[in-house]
PDB file of C-alpha atoms in Angstrom:
ATOM      1  CA  UNK W   6     -14.760   3.302  12.321  1.00 52.00           C
ATOM      2  CA  UNK W   7     -18.515   2.642  12.315  1.00 61.00           C
ATOM      3  CA  UNK W   8     -18.329  -0.631  14.257  1.00 91.00           C
ATOM      4  CA  UNK W   9     -15.851  -2.335  11.943  1.00 96.00           C
ATOM      5  CA  UNK W  10     -12.745  -4.123  13.114  1.00 97.00           C
ATOM      6  CA  UNK W  11     -10.065  -5.859  11.115  1.00 98.00           C
ATOM      7  CA  UNK W  12      -7.598  -8.469  12.303  1.00 97.00           C
ATOM      8  CA  UNK W  13      -4.728  -8.713  12.275  1.00 98.00           C
ATOM      9  CA  UNK W  14      -3.749  -5.059  11.839  1.00 97.00           C
ATOM     10  CA  UNK W  15      -0.263  -5.962  10.668  1.00 97.00           C
ATOM     11  CA  UNK W  16       1.127  -9.188   9.283  1.00 97.00           C
ATOM     12  CA  UNK W  17       4.361 -10.331   7.714  1.00 98.00           C
ATOM     13  CA  UNK W  18       4.279 -13.643   5.916  1.00 97.00           C
ATOM     14  CA  UNK W  19       6.387 -15.631   3.488  1.00 97.00           C
ATOM     15  CA  UNK W  20       5.697 -16.244  -0.177  1.00 98.00           C
ATOM     16  CA  UNK W  21       3.596 -19.326  -0.736  1.00 97.00           C
ATOM     17  CA  UNK W  22       1.868 -19.390   2.641  1.00 97.00           C
ATOM     18  CA  UNK W  23      -1.904 -19.013   3.027  1.00 97.00           C
ATOM     19  CA  UNK W  24      -3.141 -15.918   4.863  1.00 98.00           C
ATOM     20  CA  UNK W  25      -6.605 -15.090   6.184  1.00 98.00           C
ATOM     21  CA  UNK W  26      -7.736 -11.600   7.085  1.00 98.00           C
ATOM     22  CA  UNK W  27     -10.858 -11.055   9.121  1.00 98.00           C
ATOM     23  CA  UNK W  28     -13.404  -8.257   8.999  1.00 98.00           C
ATOM     24  CA  UNK W  29     -15.965  -8.035  11.782  1.00 98.00           C
ATOM     25  CA  UNK W  30     -18.907  -5.609  11.928  1.00 97.00           C
ATOM     26  CA  UNK W  31     -21.414  -4.831  14.659  1.00 95.00           C
ATOM     27  CA  UNK W  32     -23.768  -2.787  12.434  1.00 91.00           C
ATOM     28  CA  UNK W  33     -25.744  -5.687  10.954  1.00 91.00           C
ATOM     29  CA  UNK W  34     -25.142  -4.245   7.475  1.00 92.00           C
ATOM     30  CA  UNK W  35     -25.938  -6.464   4.524  1.00 91.00           C
ATOM     31  CA  UNK W  36     -23.077  -5.529   2.218  1.00 92.00           C
ATOM     32  CA  UNK W  37     -19.390  -6.079   2.937  1.00 95.00           C
ATOM     33  CA  UNK W  38     -16.363  -5.399   0.741  1.00 96.00           C
ATOM     34  CA  UNK W  39     -12.659  -6.090   0.614  1.00 98.00           C
ATOM     35  CA  UNK W  40     -10.344  -3.558  -1.067  1.00 97.00           C
ATOM     36  CA  UNK W  41      -6.633  -3.274  -1.479  1.00 96.00           C
ATOM     37  CA  UNK W  42      -4.852   0.053  -1.568  1.00 93.00           C
ATOM     38  CA  UNK W  43      -1.547   0.542  -3.346  1.00 87.00           C
ATOM     39  CA  UNK W  44       0.350   3.688  -4.360  1.00 78.00           C
ATOM     40  CA  UNK W  45      -0.721   4.787  -7.808  1.00 71.00           C
ATOM     41  CA  UNK W  46      -3.811   2.549  -7.844  1.00 75.00           C
ATOM     42  CA  UNK W  47      -6.088   3.943  -5.173  1.00 82.00           C
ATOM     43  CA  UNK W  48      -8.701   1.589  -3.769  1.00 91.00           C
ATOM     44  CA  UNK W  49      -9.436  -1.501  -5.821  1.00 93.00           C
ATOM     45  CA  UNK W  50     -12.251  -3.915  -5.081  1.00 95.00           C
ATOM     46  CA  UNK W  51     -11.192  -7.529  -4.505  1.00 97.00           C
ATOM     47  CA  UNK W  52     -14.454  -9.245  -3.534  1.00 97.00           C
ATOM     48  CA  UNK W  53     -17.726  -8.241  -2.018  1.00 95.00           C
ATOM     49  CA  UNK W  54     -20.697  -9.857  -0.308  1.00 95.00           C
ATOM     50  CA  UNK W  55     -24.369  -9.015  -0.551  1.00 91.00           C
ATOM     51  CA  UNK W  56     -25.490 -11.434   2.136  1.00 92.00           C
ATOM     52  CA  UNK W  57     -24.554 -14.562   4.067  1.00 94.00           C
ATOM     53  CA  UNK W  58     -22.945 -17.018   1.650  1.00 94.00           C
ATOM     54  CA  UNK W  59     -23.516 -14.571  -1.230  1.00 95.00           C
ATOM     55  CA  UNK W  60     -20.279 -13.216  -2.664  1.00 96.00           C
ATOM     56  CA  UNK W  61     -18.984 -11.931  -5.982  1.00 94.00           C
ATOM     57  CA  UNK W  62     -15.698 -10.935  -7.560  1.00 95.00           C
ATOM     58  CA  UNK W  63     -14.338  -7.442  -7.874  1.00 94.00           C
ATOM     59  CA  UNK W  64     -11.780  -6.102 -10.323  1.00 91.00           C
ATOM     60  CA  UNK W  65      -8.687  -7.721  -8.734  1.00 95.00           C
ATOM     61  CA  UNK W  66      -9.946 -11.058  -7.418  1.00 96.00           C
ATOM     62  CA  UNK W  67      -7.235 -13.390  -8.777  1.00 96.00           C
ATOM     63  CA  UNK W  68      -5.348 -15.100  -5.943  1.00 97.00           C
ATOM     64  CA  UNK W  69      -8.021 -14.239  -3.361  1.00 98.00           C
ATOM     65  CA  UNK W  70     -11.069 -16.027  -2.007  1.00 98.00           C
ATOM     66  CA  UNK W  71     -13.685 -14.933   0.503  1.00 98.00           C
ATOM     67  CA  UNK W  72     -16.262 -16.449   2.793  1.00 98.00           C
ATOM     68  CA  UNK W  73     -19.184 -15.089   4.722  1.00 97.00           C
ATOM     69  CA  UNK W  74     -20.872 -17.605   7.007  1.00 96.00           C
ATOM     70  CA  UNK W  75     -22.326 -14.968   9.341  1.00 96.00           C
ATOM     71  CA  UNK W  76     -23.648 -11.455   8.760  1.00 95.00           C
ATOM     72  CA  UNK W  77     -20.948  -9.960  10.979  1.00 96.00           C
ATOM     73  CA  UNK W  78     -17.852 -11.681   9.559  1.00 98.00           C
ATOM     74  CA  UNK W  79     -16.244 -11.482   6.110  1.00 98.00           C
ATOM     75  CA  UNK W  80     -12.990 -13.379   5.623  1.00 98.00           C
ATOM     76  CA  UNK W  81     -10.421 -12.733   2.912  1.00 98.00           C
ATOM     77  CA  UNK W  82      -7.971 -15.555   2.133  1.00 98.00           C
ATOM     78  CA  UNK W  83      -4.815 -15.346   0.098  1.00 97.00           C
ATOM     79  CA  UNK W  84      -4.501 -18.915  -1.033  1.00 93.00           C
ATOM     80  CA  UNK W  85      -0.741 -18.753  -1.653  1.00 97.00           C
ATOM     81  CA  UNK W  86       0.661 -15.331  -0.851  1.00 97.00           C
ATOM     82  CA  UNK W  87       2.896 -13.593  -3.407  1.00 98.00           C
ATOM     83  CA  UNK W  88       4.985 -10.445  -3.108  1.00 97.00           C
ATOM     84  CA  UNK W  89       2.539  -8.646  -5.417  1.00 96.00           C
ATOM     85  CA  UNK W  90      -0.078  -9.039  -2.681  1.00 97.00           C
ATOM     86  CA  UNK W  91       1.912  -6.841  -0.310  1.00 97.00           C
ATOM     87  CA  UNK W  92      -0.586  -4.067   0.299  1.00 96.00           C
ATOM     88  CA  UNK W  93      -2.937  -2.412   2.748  1.00 96.00           C
ATOM     89  CA  UNK W  94      -6.295  -4.180   2.864  1.00 97.00           C
ATOM     90  CA  UNK W  95      -9.485  -2.401   3.831  1.00 97.00           C
ATOM     91  CA  UNK W  96     -12.838  -3.846   4.680  1.00 97.00           C
ATOM     92  CA  UNK W  97     -15.966  -1.759   4.151  1.00 96.00           C
ATOM     93  CA  UNK W  98     -19.649  -2.176   4.944  1.00 95.00           C
ATOM     94  CA  UNK W  99     -22.780  -0.660   3.500  1.00 91.00           C
ATOM     95  CA  UNK W 100     -26.337  -0.667   4.702  1.00 79.00           C
ATOM     96  CA  UNK W 101     -27.691   0.675   1.416  1.00 64.00           C
ATOM     97  CA  UNK W 102     -30.471   2.890   2.738  1.00 61.00           C
ATOM     98  CA  UNK W 103     -32.716   4.375   0.053  1.00 60.00           C
ATOM     99  CA  UNK W 104     -30.557   5.667  -2.765  1.00 59.00           C
ATOM    100  CA  UNK W 105     -27.463   6.083  -0.615  1.00 71.00           C
ATOM    101  CA  UNK W 106     -24.542   3.800  -1.417  1.00 80.00           C
ATOM    102  CA  UNK W 107     -22.288   5.102   1.315  1.00 87.00           C
ATOM    103  CA  UNK W 108     -19.627   2.677   2.513  1.00 92.00           C
ATOM    104  CA  UNK W 109     -17.908   2.752   5.897  1.00 93.00           C
ATOM    105  CA  UNK W 110     -14.330   1.554   6.171  1.00 96.00           C
ATOM    106  CA  UNK W 111     -12.366  -0.348   8.761  1.00 96.00           C
ATOM    107  CA  UNK W 112      -8.896   0.664   9.982  1.00 96.00           C
ATOM    108  CA  UNK W 113      -7.014  -1.520   7.515  1.00 96.00           C
ATOM    109  CA  UNK W 114      -4.545  -4.417   7.613  1.00 97.00           C
ATOM    110  CA  UNK W 115      -1.000  -3.907   6.427  1.00 96.00           C
ATOM    111  CA  UNK W 116       0.243  -7.145   4.848  1.00 97.00           C
ATOM    112  CA  UNK W 117       3.839  -7.705   3.838  1.00 97.00           C
ATOM    113  CA  UNK W 118       4.766 -10.788   1.833  1.00 97.00           C
ATOM    114  CA  UNK W 119       8.502 -11.513   1.878  1.00 96.00           C
TER     115      UNK W 119
ATOM    116  CA  UNK X  28     -13.202   1.475 -19.134  1.00 31.00           C
ATOM    117  CA  UNK X  29     -15.116   4.207 -17.414  1.00 36.00           C
ATOM    118  CA  UNK X  30     -13.515   5.564 -14.297  1.00 39.00           C
ATOM    119  CA  UNK X  31     -13.434   8.345 -11.755  1.00 45.00           C
ATOM    120  CA  UNK X  32     -10.254  10.396 -11.612  1.00 42.00           C
ATOM    121  CA  UNK X  33      -8.688  13.468 -10.071  1.00 40.00           C
ATOM    122  CA  UNK X  34      -6.907  16.412 -11.687  1.00 43.00           C
ATOM    123  CA  UNK X  35      -4.282  17.221  -9.043  1.00 45.00           C
ATOM    124  CA  UNK X  36      -2.305  14.700  -7.001  1.00 82.00           C
ATOM    125  CA  UNK X  37      -1.109  17.230  -4.365  1.00 89.00           C
ATOM    126  CA  UNK X  38      -2.617  20.496  -3.171  1.00 93.00           C
ATOM    127  CA  UNK X  39      -0.757  22.819  -0.798  1.00 95.00           C
ATOM    128  CA  UNK X  40      -2.978  25.288   1.051  1.00 96.00           C
ATOM    129  CA  UNK X  41      -2.268  28.014   3.559  1.00 97.00           C
ATOM    130  CA  UNK X  42      -4.063  27.552   6.856  1.00 97.00           C
ATOM    131  CA  UNK X  43      -7.240  29.610   6.847  1.00 97.00           C
ATOM    132  CA  UNK X  44      -7.582  29.635   3.073  1.00 97.00           C
ATOM    133  CA  UNK X  45     -10.234  27.722   1.172  1.00 97.00           C
ATOM    134  CA  UNK X  46      -9.340  24.449  -0.573  1.00 96.00           C
ATOM    135  CA  UNK X  47     -10.831  23.158  -3.782  1.00 96.00           C
ATOM    136  CA  UNK X  48     -10.324  19.534  -4.792  1.00 96.00           C
ATOM    137  CA  UNK X  49     -11.461  18.497  -8.238  1.00 93.00           C
ATOM    138  CA  UNK X  50     -12.628  15.209  -9.692  1.00 93.00           C
ATOM    139  CA  UNK X  51     -13.576  14.291 -13.254  1.00 90.00           C
ATOM    140  CA  UNK X  52     -15.776  11.310 -13.979  1.00 89.00           C
ATOM    141  CA  UNK X  53     -16.555   9.668 -17.275  1.00 86.00           C
ATOM    142  CA  UNK X  54     -19.653   7.574 -16.605  1.00 88.00           C
ATOM    143  CA  UNK X  55     -22.671   9.619 -17.650  1.00 88.00           C
ATOM    144  CA  UNK X  56     -24.875   7.052 -15.877  1.00 89.00           C
ATOM    145  CA  UNK X  57     -23.354   7.801 -12.452  1.00 91.00           C
ATOM    146  CA  UNK X  58     -26.155   8.687 -10.065  1.00 90.00           C
ATOM    147  CA  UNK X  59     -24.405   9.166  -6.742  1.00 92.00           C
ATOM    148  CA  UNK X  60     -21.065  10.604  -5.645  1.00 95.00           C
ATOM    149  CA  UNK X  61     -19.134  10.548  -2.388  1.00 95.00           C
ATOM    150  CA  UNK X  62     -16.087  12.329  -1.037  1.00 96.00           C
ATOM    151  CA  UNK X  63     -13.868  10.510   1.429  1.00 96.00           C
ATOM    152  CA  UNK X  64     -11.012  11.751   3.595  1.00 96.00           C
ATOM    153  CA  UNK X  65      -8.148   9.443   4.518  1.00 94.00           C
ATOM    154  CA  UNK X  66      -5.638  10.372   7.187  1.00 93.00           C
ATOM    155  CA  UNK X  67      -2.303   8.630   7.406  1.00 89.00           C
ATOM    156  CA  UNK X  68      -2.629   5.101   8.743  1.00 89.00           C
ATOM    157  CA  UNK X  69      -6.418   5.146   8.810  1.00 92.00           C
ATOM    158  CA  UNK X  70      -9.280   3.984   6.647  1.00 94.00           C
ATOM    159  CA  UNK X  71     -11.224   6.355   4.397  1.00 94.00           C
ATOM    160  CA  UNK X  72     -13.828   8.405   6.235  1.00 95.00           C
ATOM    161  CA  UNK X  73     -17.080   9.636   4.676  1.00 93.00           C
ATOM    162  CA  UNK X  74     -17.256  13.427   4.277  1.00 95.00           C
ATOM    163  CA  UNK X  75     -20.252  14.227   2.127  1.00 95.00           C
ATOM    164  CA  UNK X  76     -22.315  12.795  -0.694  1.00 94.00           C
ATOM    165  CA  UNK X  77     -24.465  14.145  -3.488  1.00 95.00           C
ATOM    166  CA  UNK X  78     -27.039  12.621  -5.798  1.00 93.00           C
ATOM    167  CA  UNK X  79     -27.026  13.284  -9.509  1.00 93.00           C
ATOM    168  CA  UNK X  80     -30.288  15.242  -9.319  1.00 94.00           C
ATOM    169  CA  UNK X  81     -28.518  17.907  -7.246  1.00 96.00           C
ATOM    170  CA  UNK X  82     -25.799  20.389  -8.206  1.00 96.00           C
ATOM    171  CA  UNK X  83     -24.723  21.538  -4.760  1.00 98.00           C
ATOM    172  CA  UNK X  84     -24.727  20.233  -1.249  1.00 97.00           C
ATOM    173  CA  UNK X  85     -23.295  21.804   1.873  1.00 97.00           C
ATOM    174  CA  UNK X  86     -22.011  20.295   5.065  1.00 95.00           C
ATOM    175  CA  UNK X  87     -20.010  21.621   7.934  1.00 93.00           C
ATOM    176  CA  UNK X  88     -17.214  23.672   6.303  1.00 96.00           C
ATOM    177  CA  UNK X  89     -17.510  21.549   3.148  1.00 98.00           C
ATOM    178  CA  UNK X  90     -19.434  22.026  -0.058  1.00 98.00           C
ATOM    179  CA  UNK X  91     -19.690  19.607  -2.939  1.00 98.00           C
ATOM    180  CA  UNK X  92     -20.503  20.894  -6.420  1.00 98.00           C
ATOM    181  CA  UNK X  93     -21.628  18.674  -9.261  1.00 97.00           C
ATOM    182  CA  UNK X  94     -21.562  19.751 -12.888  1.00 96.00           C
ATOM    183  CA  UNK X  95     -23.103  16.968 -14.943  1.00 93.00           C
ATOM    184  CA  UNK X  96     -22.654  18.855 -18.195  1.00 93.00           C
ATOM    185  CA  UNK X  97     -18.884  18.530 -17.996  1.00 93.00           C
ATOM    186  CA  UNK X  98     -18.862  15.515 -15.665  1.00 93.00           C
ATOM    187  CA  UNK X  99     -17.009  17.353 -12.932  1.00 94.00           C
ATOM    188  CA  UNK X 100     -17.195  17.122  -9.164  1.00 95.00           C
ATOM    189  CA  UNK X 101     -15.463  19.361  -6.637  1.00 97.00           C
ATOM    190  CA  UNK X 102     -15.045  19.497  -2.894  1.00 97.00           C
ATOM    191  CA  UNK X 103     -14.581  22.881  -1.282  1.00 98.00           C
ATOM    192  CA  UNK X 104     -13.220  23.127   2.240  1.00 98.00           C
ATOM    193  CA  UNK X 105     -13.693  26.487   3.919  1.00 97.00           C
ATOM    194  CA  UNK X 106     -11.045  27.944   6.238  1.00 97.00           C
ATOM    195  CA  UNK X 107      -8.713  24.974   5.869  1.00 97.00           C
ATOM    196  CA  UNK X 108      -7.231  23.743   9.136  1.00 97.00           C
ATOM    197  CA  UNK X 109      -4.169  21.581   9.909  1.00 96.00           C
ATOM    198  CA  UNK X 110      -6.548  18.701  10.658  1.00 96.00           C
ATOM    199  CA  UNK X 111      -7.702  18.826   7.045  1.00 97.00           C
ATOM    200  CA  UNK X 112      -4.321  17.529   5.879  1.00 96.00           C
ATOM    201  CA  UNK X 113      -5.132  14.156   4.344  1.00 94.00           C
ATOM    202  CA  UNK X 114      -5.784  12.364   1.070  1.00 93.00           C
ATOM    203  CA  UNK X 115      -9.200  12.998  -0.422  1.00 95.00           C
ATOM    204  CA  UNK X 116     -10.978  10.524  -2.711  1.00 92.00           C
ATOM    205  CA  UNK X 117     -14.035  10.873  -4.844  1.00 94.00           C
ATOM    206  CA  UNK X 118     -16.147   7.842  -5.658  1.00 94.00           C
ATOM    207  CA  UNK X 119     -19.141   7.291  -7.852  1.00 92.00           C
ATOM    208  CA  UNK X 120     -21.961   4.831  -8.226  1.00 89.00           C
ATOM    209  CA  UNK X 121     -24.028   3.770 -11.222  1.00 85.00           C
ATOM    210  CA  UNK X 122     -26.971   1.381 -11.364  1.00 80.00           C
ATOM    211  CA  UNK X 123     -25.004  -0.986 -13.580  1.00 81.00           C
ATOM    212  CA  UNK X 124     -22.449  -1.377 -10.786  1.00 79.00           C
ATOM    213  CA  UNK X 125     -25.000  -2.614  -8.279  1.00 78.00           C
ATOM    214  CA  UNK X 126     -23.842  -1.801  -4.775  1.00 79.00           C
ATOM    215  CA  UNK X 127     -20.265  -1.059  -5.737  1.00 86.00           C
ATOM    216  CA  UNK X 128     -18.386   2.224  -5.871  1.00 90.00           C
ATOM    217  CA  UNK X 129     -15.620   3.283  -8.257  1.00 90.00           C
ATOM    218  CA  UNK X 130     -12.859   5.261  -6.550  1.00 90.00           C
ATOM    219  CA  UNK X 131     -10.546   7.888  -7.950  1.00 85.00           C
ATOM    220  CA  UNK X 132      -6.796   7.880  -7.270  1.00 81.00           C
ATOM    221  CA  UNK X 133      -6.823  10.516  -4.516  1.00 88.00           C
ATOM    222  CA  UNK X 134      -5.502  14.050  -3.944  1.00 91.00           C
ATOM    223  CA  UNK X 135      -3.187  14.852  -1.070  1.00 92.00           C
ATOM    224  CA  UNK X 136      -3.937  18.124   0.728  1.00 95.00           C
ATOM    225  CA  UNK X 137      -1.104  19.689   2.716  1.00 95.00           C
ATOM    226  CA  UNK X 138      -2.016  22.553   5.022  1.00 96.00           C
ATOM    227  CA  UNK X 139       0.815  25.011   5.661  1.00 94.00           C
ATOM    228  CA  UNK X 140       0.805  26.891   8.984  1.00 89.00           C
TER     229      UNK X 140
END
């Protein structure tokens, strides 16, 4: 998985609790992304980062926040988890070499909100 | 809004036959395309990419064809094997999107022995 790890890999939490997912990379890539994957919706971008402390919203950012204090770590926080946030979350990284925009994905985190 | 999509949600293929997975895109400004393979329980894995100034690119057992006239992208897998069973996604990039990709919904390929 191109030097990308995600933790935890599985989590069950209750509605209303905060949850933080961690993405860690060893590739020193500049760009990092958080996606969610749901049946019928494919991969949807939540937030992304283009450098330390530089982040921006994706298409489904409501209810999520992110932080990147180090190149290697990108944290996704669900401020108050809801059942609609039950999903599989993928982190991706990109080194953006030349005109290639290839992204490499982590193994995913399956989150269930009860 | 503009998006990348797929024609067929499921494709059943006999082992040894060739597979063709199709993708239609609507953004005429897209300049780069990628195909990903996702096996059950895993993250998407890069297969092959193609830039908009090309119409064909070949990899190991895979070929991507790009037809900009009709905004169509296809992935051909030669001599399909059981290990090719997975969901395949196309994704595209445009300058307006910065360093983000737009993903299609995915096509599931089932290889029959």
